[in-house]
Short mmCIF file of N, CA and C in Angstrom, two decimals:
data_model
loop_
_atom_site.label_atom_id
_atom_site.label_comp_id
_atom_site.label_asym_id
_atom_site.label_seq_id
_atom_site.Cartn_x
_atom_site.Cartn_y
_atom_site.Cartn_z
N MET P 16 103.81 109.31 91.56
CA MET P 16 102.93 108.45 91.96
C MET P 16 102.45 107.35 91.57
N PRO P 17 102.32 106.24 91.77
CA PRO P 17 101.89 105.16 91.40
C PRO P 17 100.70 104.70 90.68
N THR P 18 100.63 104.20 89.65
CA THR P 18 98.94 104.27 88.96
C THR P 18 98.51 103.09 89.82
N LYS P 19 96.82 103.61 90.29
CA LYS P 19 96.49 102.60 90.77
C LYS P 19 95.71 101.75 90.04
N THR P 20 95.05 100.97 90.24
CA THR P 20 94.22 99.89 89.57
C THR P 20 92.70 99.52 89.96
N LEU P 21 91.74 99.97 89.04
CA LEU P 21 90.68 99.89 89.36
C LEU P 21 90.03 98.43 88.53
N LEU P 22 89.51 97.62 89.30
CA LEU P 22 89.01 96.43 88.42
C LEU P 22 87.46 96.61 88.15
N ILE P 23 87.20 96.10 86.58
CA ILE P 23 85.53 96.22 86.32
C ILE P 23 85.30 94.83 86.10
N ILE P 24 84.66 94.13 87.10
CA ILE P 24 83.89 92.93 86.60
C ILE P 24 82.84 92.90 86.32
N ALA P 25 82.69 92.86 85.21
CA ALA P 25 81.37 93.09 84.02
C ALA P 25 80.75 91.89 84.02
N HIS P 26 79.24 90.77 84.05
CA HIS P 26 78.69 90.40 83.67
C HIS P 26 77.90 90.91 82.51
N ALA P 27 78.30 90.70 81.13
CA ALA P 27 77.47 91.47 80.01
C ALA P 27 76.47 90.51 79.15
N PRO P 28 75.51 89.31 79.63
CA PRO P 28 75.30 88.79 78.83
C PRO P 28 74.28 89.07 77.01
N SER P 29 73.99 90.25 77.51
CA SER P 29 72.77 90.80 76.91
C SER P 29 73.36 92.59 76.08
N ASP P 30 72.97 92.62 75.16
CA ASP P 30 73.21 94.13 74.26
C ASP P 30 73.15 95.19 75.54
N ASN P 31 71.77 95.37 76.19
CA ASN P 31 71.69 96.19 77.56
C ASN P 31 72.73 96.01 78.14
N THR P 32 73.59 95.04 79.02
CA THR P 32 73.89 94.86 79.98
C THR P 32 75.47 95.12 79.57
N ARG P 33 75.68 94.88 78.23
CA ARG P 33 77.21 95.56 77.71
C ARG P 33 77.19 96.84 77.38
N GLN P 34 76.07 97.48 77.24
CA GLN P 34 75.97 99.06 77.24
C GLN P 34 76.23 99.64 78.62
N MET P 35 75.67 98.98 79.61
CA MET P 35 75.88 99.45 81.01
C MET P 35 77.47 98.99 81.38
N ALA P 36 78.07 97.78 80.88
CA ALA P 36 79.87 98.05 80.97
C ALA P 36 80.21 98.77 80.64
N GLU P 37 80.27 98.90 79.50
CA GLU P 37 80.87 100.30 78.31
C GLU P 37 80.74 101.65 79.28
N ALA P 38 79.07 101.88 79.88
CA ALA P 38 79.40 102.93 80.32
C ALA P 38 80.01 102.97 81.39
N VAL P 39 79.89 102.16 82.56
CA VAL P 39 81.17 102.08 83.60
C VAL P 39 82.42 102.69 83.51
N GLU P 40 82.93 101.76 82.13
CA GLU P 40 84.40 101.64 81.97
C GLU P 40 84.44 103.30 80.93
N ARG P 41 83.61 103.70 80.45
CA ARG P 41 83.47 105.07 79.75
C ARG P 41 84.06 106.23 81.09
N GLY P 42 82.98 106.26 82.25
CA GLY P 42 83.19 106.91 83.43
C GLY P 42 84.43 106.97 84.04
N ALA P 43 84.98 105.66 84.00
CA ALA P 43 86.27 105.34 84.88
C ALA P 43 87.23 105.68 84.06
N ARG P 44 87.18 105.89 82.82
CA ARG P 44 88.38 106.42 81.59
C ARG P 44 88.00 107.92 81.21
N HIS P 45 87.47 108.29 82.16
CA HIS P 45 87.15 109.84 81.77
C HIS P 45 88.75 110.59 81.59
N PRO P 46 88.25 111.41 80.67
CA PRO P 46 90.00 111.71 80.25
C PRO P 46 90.81 112.84 81.41
N ASP P 47 89.80 113.11 82.38
CA ASP P 47 90.43 114.02 83.22
C ASP P 47 90.92 113.25 84.31
N ILE P 48 90.67 111.89 84.38
CA ILE P 48 91.07 110.89 85.81
C ILE P 48 92.51 110.38 84.77
N ASN P 49 93.95 110.86 85.40
CA ASN P 49 95.16 110.12 84.85
C ASN P 49 95.76 109.03 85.19
N ASP P 50 95.72 108.97 86.54
CA ASP P 50 96.56 107.94 86.99
C ASP P 50 95.69 106.62 87.62
N ILE P 51 94.86 106.29 86.98
CA ILE P 51 93.98 105.38 87.34
C ILE P 51 94.40 104.05 85.95
N ASN P 52 94.85 102.75 86.37
CA ASN P 52 94.51 101.91 85.09
C ASN P 52 93.27 101.12 85.63
N VAL P 53 92.45 101.22 84.63
CA VAL P 53 91.27 100.58 84.52
C VAL P 53 91.47 99.06 83.82
N VAL P 54 90.74 98.34 84.32
CA VAL P 54 91.07 97.11 83.89
C VAL P 54 89.58 96.63 83.75
N VAL P 55 88.95 95.90 82.63
CA VAL P 55 87.86 95.19 82.62
C VAL P 55 87.57 93.37 82.53
N VAL P 56 87.00 92.82 82.63
CA VAL P 56 87.13 91.56 83.30
C VAL P 56 85.71 90.86 83.13
N ALA P 57 85.35 89.89 82.33
CA ALA P 57 84.59 89.28 82.45
C ALA P 57 84.53 88.70 83.91
N PRO P 58 83.22 87.80 84.41
CA PRO P 58 83.58 87.41 85.61
C PRO P 58 84.68 85.83 85.48
N ALA P 59 83.77 85.27 85.08
CA ALA P 59 84.52 84.04 84.19
C ALA P 59 86.48 83.75 84.28
N ALA P 60 86.87 84.96 83.67
CA ALA P 60 88.49 85.02 83.51
C ALA P 60 89.20 85.74 84.45
N VAL P 61 88.22 86.51 85.54
CA VAL P 61 88.77 86.88 86.92
C VAL P 61 89.63 85.85 87.54
N GLN P 62 90.81 86.02 87.76
CA GLN P 62 91.66 85.28 88.90
C GLN P 62 91.81 85.83 89.72
N PRO P 63 92.11 85.40 91.10
CA PRO P 63 92.50 85.93 92.29
C PRO P 63 93.62 86.88 92.62
N GLU P 64 94.54 86.76 91.60
CA GLU P 64 95.51 87.56 91.32
C GLU P 64 95.27 88.92 90.77
N ASP P 65 93.97 88.99 90.29
CA ASP P 65 93.53 90.38 89.50
C ASP P 65 92.80 91.07 90.77
N LEU P 66 92.17 90.50 91.62
CA LEU P 66 91.29 91.11 92.61
C LEU P 66 92.73 91.48 93.69
N CYS P 67 93.85 90.59 94.36
CA CYS P 67 94.50 91.45 94.68
C CYS P 67 95.82 92.50 94.24
N LYS P 68 95.65 92.51 93.20
CA LYS P 68 96.89 93.46 92.30
C LYS P 68 95.72 95.02 92.40
N ALA P 69 93.93 94.82 92.49
CA ALA P 69 93.70 95.94 92.32
C ALA P 69 93.46 96.84 93.80
N GLN P 70 93.17 98.12 93.59
CA GLN P 70 93.15 98.79 94.97
C GLN P 70 91.65 99.12 94.86
N ALA P 71 90.87 98.93 93.83
CA ALA P 71 89.42 99.06 94.06
C ALA P 71 88.83 98.20 92.96
N VAL P 72 87.38 97.97 93.50
CA VAL P 72 86.42 96.99 92.28
C VAL P 72 85.21 97.16 92.42
N ILE P 73 84.50 97.31 90.97
CA ILE P 73 83.53 97.47 90.64
C ILE P 73 82.79 96.20 90.05
N ILE P 74 81.84 95.71 90.60
CA ILE P 74 81.11 94.55 89.68
C ILE P 74 79.70 94.73 89.31
N GLY P 75 79.70 94.39 88.21
CA GLY P 75 78.33 94.14 87.49
C GLY P 75 77.81 92.90 87.39
N THR P 76 76.57 92.87 87.95
CA THR P 76 75.47 91.49 87.69
C THR P 76 74.58 91.31 87.26
N THR P 77 73.68 90.10 86.60
CA THR P 77 72.46 90.58 86.22
C THR P 77 71.89 89.94 87.31
N GLU P 78 70.76 90.05 87.85
CA GLU P 78 69.46 89.31 88.67
C GLU P 78 68.94 88.41 87.81
N ASN P 79 69.18 86.92 88.35
CA ASN P 79 69.01 85.74 87.73
C ASN P 79 68.19 85.20 88.72
N LEU P 80 66.70 84.63 88.73
CA LEU P 80 65.88 84.05 89.52
C LEU P 80 66.61 84.48 91.03
N GLY P 81 66.39 86.22 91.05
CA GLY P 81 66.06 86.61 92.58
C GLY P 81 67.89 86.66 93.31
N TYR P 82 68.81 85.97 92.41
CA TYR P 82 70.08 85.91 92.92
C TYR P 82 70.95 86.97 91.69
N MET P 83 72.26 86.80 91.99
CA MET P 83 73.46 87.31 91.14
C MET P 83 73.41 86.21 90.17
N ALA P 84 73.82 86.46 89.20
CA ALA P 84 74.38 85.55 88.45
C ALA P 84 75.54 84.60 88.51
N GLY P 85 74.90 83.30 87.81
CA GLY P 85 75.75 82.54 88.18
C GLY P 85 77.25 82.71 87.84
N LEU P 86 77.72 83.25 87.01
CA LEU P 86 78.99 83.80 86.74
C LEU P 86 79.50 84.71 87.40
N THR P 87 78.91 85.05 88.37
CA THR P 87 79.27 86.25 89.58
C THR P 87 79.46 85.10 90.70
N LYS P 88 78.58 84.22 90.60
CA LYS P 88 78.87 83.40 91.99
C LYS P 88 80.05 82.30 91.76
N ASP P 89 80.10 82.46 90.45
CA ASP P 89 81.57 80.90 90.76
C ASP P 89 82.70 81.87 90.58
N LEU P 90 82.55 83.43 90.38
CA LEU P 90 83.76 84.05 90.79
C LEU P 90 84.08 84.54 92.12
N PHE P 91 82.87 84.42 92.86
CA PHE P 91 83.34 84.22 94.24
C PHE P 91 83.41 83.08 95.01
N ASP P 92 83.15 81.92 94.58
CA ASP P 92 83.07 80.71 94.45
C ASP P 92 85.29 80.51 94.48
N ARG P 93 85.47 80.94 93.29
CA ARG P 93 86.92 80.55 93.07
C ARG P 93 87.84 81.47 94.28
N CYS P 94 87.42 82.73 94.16
CA CYS P 94 88.46 83.65 94.65
C CYS P 94 88.37 83.81 96.22
N TYR P 95 86.75 83.74 96.80
CA TYR P 95 87.12 83.85 98.19
C TYR P 95 87.85 83.48 99.15
N TYR P 96 88.37 82.63 98.69
CA TYR P 96 89.52 81.95 100.10
C TYR P 96 90.60 82.53 99.88
N PRO P 97 91.23 82.44 98.19
CA PRO P 97 92.88 83.26 97.95
C PRO P 97 92.39 84.58 98.15
N CYS P 98 91.38 85.18 97.92
CA CYS P 98 91.44 86.73 98.10
C CYS P 98 91.40 86.93 99.70
N LEU P 99 90.81 86.17 100.82
CA LEU P 99 90.32 86.69 101.79
C LEU P 99 91.07 87.48 102.65
N GLU P 100 92.36 86.85 102.69
CA GLU P 100 93.47 87.33 103.47
C GLU P 100 94.17 88.78 102.82
N HIS P 101 93.72 88.75 101.50
CA HIS P 101 94.77 89.87 100.80
C HIS P 101 93.79 91.12 100.44
N THR P 102 92.87 90.94 100.27
CA THR P 102 91.64 91.95 100.05
C THR P 102 90.77 92.76 101.04
N GLN P 103 91.30 92.84 102.38
CA GLN P 103 90.31 93.29 103.37
C GLN P 103 90.46 94.61 103.03
N ALA P 104 89.50 95.30 103.36
CA ALA P 104 89.00 96.28 103.47
C ALA P 104 89.09 97.16 102.11
N MET P 105 88.80 95.95 100.89
CA MET P 105 88.95 96.52 99.41
C MET P 105 87.75 97.61 98.81
N PRO P 106 88.14 98.85 98.60
CA PRO P 106 86.69 99.84 98.35
C PRO P 106 86.17 99.18 97.27
N PHE P 107 84.76 98.94 97.03
CA PHE P 107 84.20 98.66 96.14
C PHE P 107 82.94 99.05 96.04
N SER P 108 82.05 98.86 94.94
CA SER P 108 80.42 99.38 94.55
C SER P 108 80.10 98.22 93.63
N PHE P 109 79.27 98.52 93.26
CA PHE P 109 78.41 97.43 92.39
C PHE P 109 77.04 97.80 91.46
N TYR P 110 77.02 97.09 90.72
CA TYR P 110 75.56 97.58 89.63
C TYR P 110 74.68 96.03 89.47
N ILE P 111 73.74 96.25 89.82
CA ILE P 111 72.60 95.00 89.40
C ILE P 111 71.65 95.61 88.31
N ARG P 112 71.35 94.82 87.09
CA ARG P 112 70.70 94.98 86.12
C ARG P 112 69.64 93.90 86.60
N ALA P 113 68.73 94.46 87.05
CA ALA P 113 67.23 93.71 87.71
C ALA P 113 65.79 93.71 87.15
N GLY P 114 65.52 92.95 86.28
CA GLY P 114 64.20 92.48 85.59
C GLY P 114 63.25 92.75 86.73
N GLN P 115 63.31 92.35 88.17
CA GLN P 115 62.44 92.52 89.07
C GLN P 115 62.74 93.94 90.00
N ASP P 116 63.10 93.25 90.93
CA ASP P 116 63.52 94.23 92.04
C ASP P 116 64.66 94.31 92.68
N GLY P 117 65.45 93.36 92.55
CA GLY P 117 66.55 93.25 92.70
C GLY P 117 67.14 92.96 94.28
N THR P 118 66.17 92.69 95.38
CA THR P 118 66.49 92.90 96.71
C THR P 118 67.24 91.71 97.23
N GLY P 119 67.27 90.30 96.04
CA GLY P 119 67.56 88.86 96.44
C GLY P 119 69.12 89.16 95.82
N THR P 120 69.76 89.56 94.89
CA THR P 120 71.01 89.92 94.28
C THR P 120 71.64 90.90 95.54
N LEU P 121 71.14 92.00 95.70
CA LEU P 121 71.54 93.00 96.88
C LEU P 121 71.99 92.23 97.93
N ARG P 122 71.03 91.57 98.51
CA ARG P 122 71.12 90.74 99.59
C ARG P 122 72.54 89.53 99.58
N ALA P 123 72.42 88.88 98.53
CA ALA P 123 73.50 88.22 98.13
C ALA P 123 75.05 88.71 97.90
N MET P 124 74.84 89.69 97.53
CA MET P 124 76.43 90.36 96.90
C MET P 124 76.93 91.10 98.65
N THR P 125 75.92 91.46 98.79
CA THR P 125 76.34 92.28 100.64
C THR P 125 76.73 91.08 101.64
N SER P 126 75.96 89.76 101.21
CA SER P 126 76.46 88.76 102.08
C SER P 126 78.05 88.12 102.02
N VAL P 127 78.36 88.15 100.63
CA VAL P 127 79.67 87.70 100.09
C VAL P 127 80.51 88.61 100.60
N THR P 128 80.43 90.20 100.28
CA THR P 128 81.66 90.95 100.03
C THR P 128 81.36 91.36 101.94
N THR P 129 80.65 91.28 102.76
CA THR P 129 80.62 91.37 103.89
C THR P 129 81.75 90.61 104.58
N GLY P 130 81.66 89.00 103.89
CA GLY P 130 82.39 87.99 104.12
C GLY P 130 83.83 88.50 103.84
N LEU P 131 84.15 88.90 102.81
CA LEU P 131 85.57 89.55 102.31
C LEU P 131 86.12 90.19 102.85
N ARG P 132 85.01 91.35 103.86
CA ARG P 132 85.54 92.09 104.68
C ARG P 132 86.14 93.57 103.77
N TRP P 133 85.31 93.26 102.24
CA TRP P 133 85.15 94.36 101.89
C TRP P 133 84.65 95.93 102.14
N LYS P 134 84.67 96.91 101.42
CA LYS P 134 84.26 98.15 102.30
C LYS P 134 83.64 99.12 101.22
N LEU P 135 82.45 98.82 101.39
CA LEU P 135 81.61 99.51 100.19
C LEU P 135 81.65 101.00 100.72
N VAL P 136 81.80 101.50 98.71
CA VAL P 136 82.38 102.58 99.25
C VAL P 136 81.29 103.68 98.30
N GLN P 137 80.10 103.14 98.00
CA GLN P 137 79.61 103.59 97.06
C GLN P 137 78.28 103.04 96.73
N ALA P 138 76.66 103.40 96.63
CA ALA P 138 75.98 102.95 97.22
C ALA P 138 75.66 101.62 95.86
N PRO P 139 75.15 100.60 96.09
CA PRO P 139 74.64 100.01 94.86
C PRO P 139 73.91 100.45 94.31
N LEU P 140 73.81 100.39 92.53
CA LEU P 140 72.90 100.81 91.63
C LEU P 140 72.14 99.79 91.40
N ILE P 141 70.91 99.46 91.52
CA ILE P 141 70.18 99.15 91.11
C ILE P 141 69.28 99.30 89.91
N CYS P 142 69.19 98.81 88.79
CA CYS P 142 68.99 99.26 87.53
C CYS P 142 67.76 98.08 87.14
N LYS P 143 66.56 98.51 87.73
CA LYS P 143 65.30 97.90 87.56
C LYS P 143 64.19 97.66 86.81
N GLY P 144 63.79 96.81 86.62
CA GLY P 144 62.47 97.04 85.49
C GLY P 144 63.08 97.11 83.86
N GLU P 145 62.17 97.91 83.26
CA GLU P 145 62.73 97.70 81.66
C GLU P 145 63.30 98.28 81.67
N PHE P 146 64.45 97.93 80.73
CA PHE P 146 65.64 98.81 80.08
C PHE P 146 65.04 100.36 80.21
N LYS P 147 66.28 101.50 80.78
CA LYS P 147 66.42 102.68 80.29
C LYS P 147 67.34 103.05 79.80
N THR P 148 67.18 104.00 79.19
CA THR P 148 68.89 104.61 78.55
C THR P 148 69.25 105.63 79.91
N ALA P 149 68.40 106.29 80.97
CA ALA P 149 69.03 106.40 81.94
C ALA P 149 70.09 105.46 82.95
N PHE P 150 69.74 104.31 82.43
CA PHE P 150 70.68 103.23 83.26
C PHE P 150 72.17 103.77 82.93
N LEU P 151 72.27 104.07 81.53
CA LEU P 151 73.41 104.33 80.91
C LEU P 151 74.70 105.30 82.02
N ALA P 152 73.75 106.62 81.71
CA ALA P 152 74.18 107.62 82.91
C ALA P 152 74.70 107.38 84.04
N GLU P 153 73.72 106.52 84.67
CA GLU P 153 74.01 106.19 85.98
C GLU P 153 75.31 105.32 86.50
N CYS P 154 75.22 104.59 85.32
CA CYS P 154 76.56 103.45 85.00
C CYS P 154 77.83 104.10 85.03
N GLU P 155 77.78 105.18 83.78
CA GLU P 155 79.12 106.09 83.55
C GLU P 155 79.30 106.79 84.94
N ALA P 156 77.98 107.76 85.73
CA ALA P 156 78.39 108.22 87.16
C ALA P 156 79.52 107.46 87.91
N LEU P 157 78.67 106.05 87.94
CA LEU P 157 79.30 104.90 88.77
C LEU P 157 80.35 105.10 88.65
N GLY P 158 81.48 104.78 87.46
CA GLY P 158 82.66 104.66 87.38
C GLY P 158 83.49 105.71 87.51
N LEU P 159 82.98 106.89 86.91
CA LEU P 159 83.33 107.95 87.06
C LEU P 159 84.17 108.45 88.34
N THR P 160 82.77 108.15 89.27
CA THR P 160 82.70 108.64 91.04
C THR P 160 84.12 107.67 91.39
N MET P 161 83.94 106.10 91.32
CA MET P 161 84.86 105.06 91.69
C MET P 161 86.55 105.81 91.14
N ALA P 162 86.32 105.89 90.11
CA ALA P 162 88.02 106.49 89.63
C ALA P 162 88.55 107.43 89.95
N ALA P 163 87.65 108.74 90.15
CA ALA P 163 88.02 109.74 90.54
C ALA P 163 88.42 109.77 92.17
N SER P 164 87.48 109.08 93.13
CA SER P 164 87.44 108.58 94.23
C SER P 164 88.96 107.68 94.64
N LEU P 165 89.32 107.41 93.63
CA LEU P 165 90.53 106.12 93.75
C LEU P 165 91.79 106.96 93.34
N GLU P 166 91.65 107.84 92.35
CA GLU P 166 92.80 108.54 92.10
C GLU P 166 93.19 109.88 93.50
N ALA P 167 92.01 110.19 93.61
CA ALA P 167 91.74 111.65 94.97
C ALA P 167 92.70 110.80 96.31
N GLY P 168 92.79 109.38 96.39
CA GLY P 168 92.98 108.76 97.40
C GLY P 168 91.91 109.14 98.69
N ILE P 169 90.67 109.11 98.08
CA ILE P 169 89.31 108.69 99.19
C ILE P 169 88.73 107.63 99.34
N ILE P 170 89.40 106.83 98.50
CA ILE P 170 88.99 105.10 98.97
C ILE P 170 90.34 104.74 98.57
#
């Protein structure tokens, strides 16, 4: 069976968000998962080809002024039209590091990914308020579940 690619796009401008991105990756690279190629890229480095080659995507963003991070928005600005016809029904999920409530970021992410016609396959993870180490376990579970589901052909 050919290897499938899980693309993790993680905006990690702080130590806490870096730990969250690492937790998602750690989950996706669980030793029981064998046939998944995990690729981790910062939003500014993502090219449309990266999205077109992936079979599933996890996006991590911060909440900035009640919206997704500017670099996450830039990713969508650059990749939206080149990917629109090539990534329809892309299985994806996302996580938000929200200092407030995350609702504006959730709304923005939902709007853009609906326009891309991607398929949300796991409820978004919103880590809000003061940083808690429990966020790391939730992020790891997100990565594990997405990778295991992709490997099993569920998504």
